[in-house]
Short mmCIF file of C-alpha atoms in Angstrom, two decimals:
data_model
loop_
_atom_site.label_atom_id
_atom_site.label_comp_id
_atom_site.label_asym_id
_atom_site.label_seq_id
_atom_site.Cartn_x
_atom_site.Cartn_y
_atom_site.Cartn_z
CA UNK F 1 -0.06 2.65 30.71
CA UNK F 2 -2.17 5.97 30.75
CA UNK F 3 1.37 7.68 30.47
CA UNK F 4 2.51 5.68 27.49
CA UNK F 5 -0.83 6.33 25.65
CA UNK F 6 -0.57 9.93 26.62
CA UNK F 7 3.31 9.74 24.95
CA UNK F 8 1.57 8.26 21.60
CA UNK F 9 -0.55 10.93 20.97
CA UNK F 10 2.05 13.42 21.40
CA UNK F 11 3.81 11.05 18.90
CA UNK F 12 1.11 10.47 16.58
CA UNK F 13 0.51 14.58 16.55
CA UNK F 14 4.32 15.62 16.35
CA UNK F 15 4.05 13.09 12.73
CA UNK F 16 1.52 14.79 11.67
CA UNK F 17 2.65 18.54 11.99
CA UNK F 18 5.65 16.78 9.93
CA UNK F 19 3.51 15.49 7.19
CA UNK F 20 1.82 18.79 7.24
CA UNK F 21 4.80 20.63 7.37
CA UNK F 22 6.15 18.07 4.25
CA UNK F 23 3.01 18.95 2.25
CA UNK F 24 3.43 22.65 2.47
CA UNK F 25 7.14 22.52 1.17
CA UNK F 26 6.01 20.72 -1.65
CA UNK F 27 3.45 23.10 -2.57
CA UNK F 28 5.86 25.86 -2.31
CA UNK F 29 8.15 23.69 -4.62
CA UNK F 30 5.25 22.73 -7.21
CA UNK F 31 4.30 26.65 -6.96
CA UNK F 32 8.02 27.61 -7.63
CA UNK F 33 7.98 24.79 -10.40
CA UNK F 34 4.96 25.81 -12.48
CA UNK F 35 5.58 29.65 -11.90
CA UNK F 36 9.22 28.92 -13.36
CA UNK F 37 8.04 27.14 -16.00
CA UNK F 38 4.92 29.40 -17.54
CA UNK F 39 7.40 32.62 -17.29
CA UNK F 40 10.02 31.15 -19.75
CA UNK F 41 7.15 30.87 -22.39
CA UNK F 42 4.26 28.46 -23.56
CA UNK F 43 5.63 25.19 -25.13
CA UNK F 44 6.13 21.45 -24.71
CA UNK F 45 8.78 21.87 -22.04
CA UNK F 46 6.82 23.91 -20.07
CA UNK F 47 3.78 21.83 -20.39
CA UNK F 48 6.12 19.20 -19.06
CA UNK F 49 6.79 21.44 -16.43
CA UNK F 50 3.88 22.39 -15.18
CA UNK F 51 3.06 18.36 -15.21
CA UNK F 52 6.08 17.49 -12.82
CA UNK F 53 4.80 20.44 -10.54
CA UNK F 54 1.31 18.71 -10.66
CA UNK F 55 2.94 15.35 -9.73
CA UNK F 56 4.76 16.85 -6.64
CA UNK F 57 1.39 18.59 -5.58
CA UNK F 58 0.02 15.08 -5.73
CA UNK F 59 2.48 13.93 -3.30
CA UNK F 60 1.54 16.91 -1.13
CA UNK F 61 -1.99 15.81 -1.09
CA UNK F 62 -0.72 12.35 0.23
CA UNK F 63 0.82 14.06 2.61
CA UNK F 64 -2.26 16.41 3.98
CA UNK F 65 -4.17 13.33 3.79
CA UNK F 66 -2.25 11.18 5.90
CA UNK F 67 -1.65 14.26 8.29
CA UNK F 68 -5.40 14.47 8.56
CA UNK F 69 -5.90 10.87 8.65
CA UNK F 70 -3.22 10.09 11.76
CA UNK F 71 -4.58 13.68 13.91
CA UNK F 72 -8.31 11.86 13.45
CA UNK F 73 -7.78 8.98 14.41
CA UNK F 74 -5.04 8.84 16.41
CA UNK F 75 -4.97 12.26 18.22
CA UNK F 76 -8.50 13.94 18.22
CA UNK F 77 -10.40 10.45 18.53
CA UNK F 78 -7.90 8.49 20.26
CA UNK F 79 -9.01 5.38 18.44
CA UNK F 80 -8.64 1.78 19.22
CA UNK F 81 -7.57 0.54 15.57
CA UNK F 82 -7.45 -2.80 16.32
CA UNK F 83 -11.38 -2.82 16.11
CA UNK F 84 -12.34 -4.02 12.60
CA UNK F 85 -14.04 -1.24 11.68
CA UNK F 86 -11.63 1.08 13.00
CA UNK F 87 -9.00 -1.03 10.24
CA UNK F 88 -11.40 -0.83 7.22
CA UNK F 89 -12.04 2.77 7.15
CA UNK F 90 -8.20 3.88 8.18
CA UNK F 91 -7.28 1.46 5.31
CA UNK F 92 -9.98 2.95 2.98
CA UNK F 93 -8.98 5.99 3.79
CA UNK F 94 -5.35 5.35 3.02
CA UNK F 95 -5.74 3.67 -0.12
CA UNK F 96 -8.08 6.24 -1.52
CA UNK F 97 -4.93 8.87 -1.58
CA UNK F 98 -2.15 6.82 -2.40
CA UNK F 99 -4.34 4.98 -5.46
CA UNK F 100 -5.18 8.48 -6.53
CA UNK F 101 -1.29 10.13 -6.14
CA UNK F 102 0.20 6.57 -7.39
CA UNK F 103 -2.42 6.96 -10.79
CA UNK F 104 -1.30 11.20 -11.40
CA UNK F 105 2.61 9.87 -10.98
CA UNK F 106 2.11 7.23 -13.49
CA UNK F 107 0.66 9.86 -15.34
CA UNK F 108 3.16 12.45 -15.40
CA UNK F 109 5.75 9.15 -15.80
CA UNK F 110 4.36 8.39 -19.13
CA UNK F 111 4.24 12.46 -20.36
CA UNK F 112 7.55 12.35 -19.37
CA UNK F 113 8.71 9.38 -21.13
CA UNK F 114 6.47 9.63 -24.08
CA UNK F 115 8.42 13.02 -24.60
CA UNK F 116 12.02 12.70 -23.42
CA UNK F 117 12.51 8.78 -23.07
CA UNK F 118 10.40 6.19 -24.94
CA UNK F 119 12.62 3.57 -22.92
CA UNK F 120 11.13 4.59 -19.81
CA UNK F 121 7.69 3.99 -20.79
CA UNK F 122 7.38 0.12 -19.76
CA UNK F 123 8.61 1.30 -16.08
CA UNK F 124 5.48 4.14 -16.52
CA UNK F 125 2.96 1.05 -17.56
CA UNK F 126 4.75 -0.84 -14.33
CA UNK F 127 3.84 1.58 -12.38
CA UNK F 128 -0.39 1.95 -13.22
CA UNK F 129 -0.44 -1.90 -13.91
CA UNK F 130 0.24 -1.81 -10.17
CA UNK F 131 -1.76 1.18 -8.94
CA UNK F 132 -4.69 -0.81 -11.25
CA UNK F 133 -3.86 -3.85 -9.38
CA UNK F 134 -3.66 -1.93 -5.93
CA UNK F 135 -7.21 -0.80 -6.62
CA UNK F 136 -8.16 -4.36 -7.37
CA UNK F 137 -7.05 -5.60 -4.41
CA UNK F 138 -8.90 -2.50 -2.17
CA UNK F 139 -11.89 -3.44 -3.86
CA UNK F 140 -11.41 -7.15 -3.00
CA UNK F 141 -10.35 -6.68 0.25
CA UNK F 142 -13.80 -4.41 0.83
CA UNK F 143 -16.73 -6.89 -0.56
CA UNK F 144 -14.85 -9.25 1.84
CA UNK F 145 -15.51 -6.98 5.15
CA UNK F 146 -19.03 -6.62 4.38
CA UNK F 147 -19.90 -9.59 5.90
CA UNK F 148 -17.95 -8.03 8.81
CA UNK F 149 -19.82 -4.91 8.93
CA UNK F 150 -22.84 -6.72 9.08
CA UNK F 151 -21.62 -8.79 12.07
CA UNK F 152 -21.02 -5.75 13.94
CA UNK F 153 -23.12 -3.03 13.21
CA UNK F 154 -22.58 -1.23 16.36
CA UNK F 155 -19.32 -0.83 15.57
CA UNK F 156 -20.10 1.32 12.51
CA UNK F 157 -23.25 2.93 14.54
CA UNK F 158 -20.36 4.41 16.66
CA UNK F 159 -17.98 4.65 14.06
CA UNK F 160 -20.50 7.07 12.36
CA UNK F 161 -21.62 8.93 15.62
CA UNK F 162 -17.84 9.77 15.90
CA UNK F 163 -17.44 11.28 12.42
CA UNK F 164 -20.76 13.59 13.50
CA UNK F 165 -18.92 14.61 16.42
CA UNK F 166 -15.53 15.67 14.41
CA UNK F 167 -17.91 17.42 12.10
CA UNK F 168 -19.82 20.21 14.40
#
């Protein structure tokens, strides 16, 4: 079993060097993007642009995050995430990134469509109805584990002592 465990975090580490490796390509593209876009002049196409580019560096920040994310917990503090605590803040964690890239996307969705395709605006709304209804149900699904914190305040003592540790 030690073996297998051993195997996961070599696993877990090799994903995130990919996601890493992911996010850094897509700043080069977003860099390549908004460079490309400023030289041919200042205008409305441009400014559209440079608004893709920041969309794309959105979805590199996903993609740090959940590098970061999966080497913390799963490499450096070799966590058990079945422990409820261990859940809540991997979840938090998660959701705070992909809430905030899922809100800039809608974003640049509706420049996009309020500029080049009015049709394509209800798919824009779609999209933050759901990223508003996303957040909604993070929210929920937090006042819900308080009670759960409380129960097991250890849990988050240790939780806390860990995130001291990664710190120093």
């Amino acid at each position: 079993m030690k073996k297998l465990m051993n195997a996961l975090g070599i696993v877990h580490a090799a994903m995130a060097l990919l996601f890493a490796l992911g996010a850094l390509c897509l700043i080069v593209i977003a860099a390549h993007m908004g460079y490309a876009a400023v030289s041919e002049g200042l205008g409305l196409p441009q400014a559209q642009a440079l608004i893709e580019a920041i969309g794309i560096l959105a979805a590199a920040v996903v993609a740090f995050q959940i590098a970061e994310t999966i080497t913390e917990e799963e490499v450096v503090r070799d966590a058990n995430i079945s422990a409820p605590t261990r859940v809540r803040r991997f979840l938090s964690r998660f959701f705070v990134v992909v809430i905030v890239a899922l809100s800039i996307e809608g974003l640049v969705a509706t420049f996009r469509a309020v500029h080049e395709s009015p049709d394509d605006l209800t798919h824009a709304a779609t999209l933050l109805a759901g990223t508003g209804v996303l957040l909604a149900a993070w929210g929920y699904f937090i006042s819900c584990n308080r009670v759960a914190e409380e129960l097991e305040p250890d849990a988050m003592a240790a939780a806390k002592r860990e995130d001291r540790k990664l710190d120093q």
